[in-house]
One Martini backbone bead per residue (centre of mass of N, CA, C, O) as a GRO file, in nm:
protein
  164
    1MET     BB    1   6.814  11.382   9.232
    2GLU     BB    2   6.632  11.490   9.470
    3LYS     BB    3   6.604  11.583   9.790
    4SER     BB    4   6.370  11.445   9.886
    5ALA     BB    5   6.415  11.158   9.745
    6PHE     BB    6   6.681  11.129   9.905
    7GLU     BB    7   6.561  11.138  10.204
    8GLN     BB    8   6.356  10.897  10.199
    9ILE     BB    9   6.603  10.664  10.107
   10ALA     BB   10   6.837  10.708  10.285
   11ARG     BB   11   6.766  10.521  10.536
   12THR     BB   12   6.799  10.272  10.386
   13TRP     BB   13   7.104  10.298  10.281
   14ARG     BB   14   7.218  10.315  10.576
   15GLU     BB   15   7.136  10.040  10.669
   16LYS     BB   16   7.280   9.892  10.469
   17ALA     BB   17   7.565   9.991  10.538
   18ILE     BB   18   7.565   9.883  10.832
   19SER     BB   19   7.514   9.581  10.766
   20VAL     BB   20   7.771   9.553  10.576
   21SER     BB   21   7.977   9.615  10.797
   22LEU     BB   22   7.903   9.421  11.009
   23HIS     BB   23   7.929   9.160  10.824
   24TYR     BB   24   8.275   9.252  10.793
   25GLY     BB   25   8.346   9.342  11.113
   26ALA     BB   26   8.233   9.584  11.229
   27GLY     BB   27   8.145   9.777  11.450
   28LYS     BB   28   7.919  10.005  11.553
   29GLU     BB   29   8.067  10.267  11.500
   30GLU     BB   30   8.210  10.217  11.242
   31ALA     BB   31   7.943  10.165  11.086
   32GLU     BB   32   7.842  10.444  11.118
   33ASP     BB   33   8.091  10.598  10.983
   34ILE     BB   34   8.059  10.444  10.697
   35ALA     BB   35   7.756  10.547  10.657
   36GLN     BB   36   7.825  10.838  10.656
   37ASP     BB   37   8.032  10.830  10.394
   38VAL     BB   38   7.822  10.710  10.208
   39MET     BB   39   7.615  10.947  10.232
   40LEU     BB   40   7.805  11.165  10.115
   41ARG     BB   41   7.869  11.027   9.845
   42LEU     BB   42   7.587  11.016   9.757
   43TRP     BB   43   7.530  11.321   9.773
   44GLN     BB   44   7.743  11.402   9.554
   45MET     BB   45   7.596  11.203   9.331
   46HIS     BB   46   7.276  11.265   9.317
   47HIS     BB   47   7.257  11.328   8.991
   48GLU     BB   48   7.352  11.011   8.914
   49LEU     BB   49   7.171  10.776   9.037
   50GLU     BB   50   6.963  10.717   8.818
   51GLN     BB   51   7.161  10.545   8.618
   52TYR     BB   52   7.129  10.341   8.825
   53GLN     BB   53   6.991  10.035   8.901
   54SER     BB   54   7.161   9.989   9.177
   55VAL     BB   55   7.215  10.169   9.477
   56GLU     BB   56   7.257   9.926   9.668
   57ALA     BB   57   7.498   9.791   9.545
   58ILE     BB   58   7.678  10.072   9.597
   59VAL     BB   59   7.662  10.069   9.903
   60SER     BB   60   7.788   9.798   9.934
   61LEU     BB   61   8.056   9.856   9.795
   62MET     BB   62   8.130  10.100   9.975
   63SER     BB   63   8.138   9.989  10.245
   64LYS     BB   64   8.334   9.759  10.203
   65HIS     BB   65   8.569   9.943  10.097
   66LEU     BB   66   8.577  10.147  10.340
   67LEU     BB   67   8.647   9.936  10.556
   68ARG     BB   68   8.905   9.839  10.443
   69ASN     BB   69   9.035  10.116  10.453
   70HIS     BB   70   8.994  10.161  10.784
   71GLN     BB   71   9.171   9.909  10.853
   72ARG     BB   72   9.433   9.978  10.715
   73ARG     BB   73   9.474  10.248  10.891
   74LYS     BB   74   9.481  10.091  11.145
   75PRO     BB   75   9.664  10.013  11.395
   76THR     BB   76   9.854   9.784  11.510
   77GLU     BB   77   9.896   9.544  11.719
   78MET     BB   78  10.145   9.538  11.986
   79LEU     BB   79  10.371   9.349  12.120
   80ASN     BB   80  10.473   9.345  12.411
   81GLU     BB   81  10.733   9.223  12.609
   82ALA     BB   82  10.586   9.070  12.806
   83THR     BB   83  10.408   8.897  12.619
   84VAL     BB   84  10.659   8.753  12.474
   85VAL     BB   85  10.764   8.625  12.744
   86GLY     BB   86  10.516   8.490  12.838
   87LEU     BB   87  10.527   8.269  12.574
   88THR     BB   88  10.751   8.158  12.665
   89THR     BB   89  10.908   7.875  12.837
   90SER     BB   90  11.226   7.958  12.862
   91PRO     BB   91  11.491   8.137  12.936
   92HIS     BB   92  11.669   8.069  12.688
   93GLU     BB   93  11.450   8.201  12.499
   94GLU     BB   94  11.433   8.480  12.604
   95LEU     BB   95  11.747   8.517  12.534
   96GLU     BB   96  11.719   8.467  12.213
   97SER     BB   97  11.526   8.672  12.164
   98LYS     BB   98  11.682   8.922  12.234
   99GLU     BB   99  11.923   8.876  12.060
  100ASN     BB  100  11.771   8.879  11.801
  101GLU     BB  101  11.674   9.178  11.826
  102GLN     BB  102  11.937   9.323  11.860
  103TRP     BB  103  12.067   9.229  11.596
  104LEU     BB  104  11.846   9.345  11.417
  105GLN     BB  105  11.882   9.635  11.495
  106SER     BB  106  12.176   9.661  11.430
  107ARG     BB  107  12.111   9.612  11.119
  108LEU     BB  108  11.933   9.839  11.067
  109ALA     BB  109  12.127  10.062  11.139
  110GLN     BB  110  12.343   9.978  10.886
  111LEU     BB  111  12.160  10.084  10.712
  112PRO     BB  112  12.077  10.291  10.489
  113THR     BB  113  11.863  10.562  10.530
  114THR     BB  114  11.671  10.496  10.287
  115GLN     BB  115  11.619  10.191  10.363
  116ARG     BB  116  11.519  10.224  10.638
  117THR     BB  117  11.289  10.409  10.603
  118LEU     BB  118  11.137  10.246  10.427
  119LEU     BB  119  11.094  10.000  10.581
  120TYR     BB  120  10.935  10.171  10.808
  121MET     BB  121  10.696  10.258  10.627
  122ARG     BB  122  10.624   9.965  10.529
  123GLN     BB  123  10.619   9.789  10.825
  124VAL     BB  124  10.502  10.010  11.032
  125GLU     BB  125  10.319  10.227  10.873
  126ARG     BB  126  10.173  10.068  10.615
  127ARG     BB  127  10.268  10.189  10.360
  128SER     BB  128  10.264  10.262  10.033
  129HIS     BB  129  10.441  10.287   9.742
  130GLU     BB  130  10.289  10.556   9.667
  131GLU     BB  131  10.328  10.710   9.923
  132ILE     BB  132  10.622  10.698   9.961
  133ALA     BB  133  10.704  10.829   9.692
  134GLN     BB  134  10.535  11.105   9.756
  135LEU     BB  135  10.694  11.180  10.019
  136LEU     BB  136  11.004  11.143   9.871
  137GLY     BB  137  11.002  11.211   9.555
  138ILE     BB  138  10.976  10.949   9.398
  139GLU     BB  139  10.943  10.644   9.242
  140PRO     BB  140  10.773  10.346   9.279
  141THR     BB  141  11.022  10.167   9.149
  142SER     BB  142  11.225  10.260   9.364
  143VAL     BB  143  11.101  10.171   9.626
  144SER     BB  144  11.106   9.859   9.533
  145THR     BB  145  11.416   9.838   9.505
  146LEU     BB  146  11.504   9.936   9.794
  147LEU     BB  147  11.352   9.741   9.942
  148ALA     BB  148  11.495   9.478   9.812
  149ARG     BB  149  11.770   9.542   9.911
  150ALA     BB  150  11.709   9.549  10.221
  151ARG     BB  151  11.595   9.251  10.225
  152ARG     BB  152  11.838   9.118  10.123
  153THR     BB  153  12.049   9.202  10.311
  154LEU     BB  154  11.917   9.102  10.556
  155LEU     BB  155  11.891   8.798  10.462
  156GLN     BB  156  12.199   8.733  10.437
  157GLU     BB  157  12.272   8.794  10.733
  158ILE     BB  158  12.099   8.569  10.844
  159LYS     BB  159  12.229   8.341  10.704
  160GLN     BB  160  12.511   8.384  10.824
  161ARG     BB  161  12.420   8.353  11.120
  162ASN     BB  162  12.293   8.049  11.074
  163GLU     BB  163  12.584   7.926  11.004
  164LEU     BB  164  12.739   7.981  11.287
   0.00000   0.00000   0.00000
């Protein structure tokens, strides 16, 4: 596709990308960012666009997938301690909650460093197994195995604690 033809139809595709992003829950600014990314990717493949039956379908899919990726990378909102305390109904529950949190923190600290690091990267940073494996220079299957061991260890300790 030539540059002039691309420029003529690009506005329509951009509006489609914004519309799809908004439909799937993006805010206005986020939808604009997604549309910009879609347009960039379309331009990068503009010589190949003529072979597709519906570029609008590609725009819709790109928008949907880019939005999901964008939302996955957003930091999750953490409840601060004041919010958690405000949700409990009694001082006894507040005390119990604090004790549980302290107990869990101490058990996490007792895990081997590798397991603790993997749990942090997976549960707090929301990294994928592949990303963790790449960062640590290990196989993705090793990441799965180590995470399973760490979780199993914590689960056993929780069960023991609850039996007391």
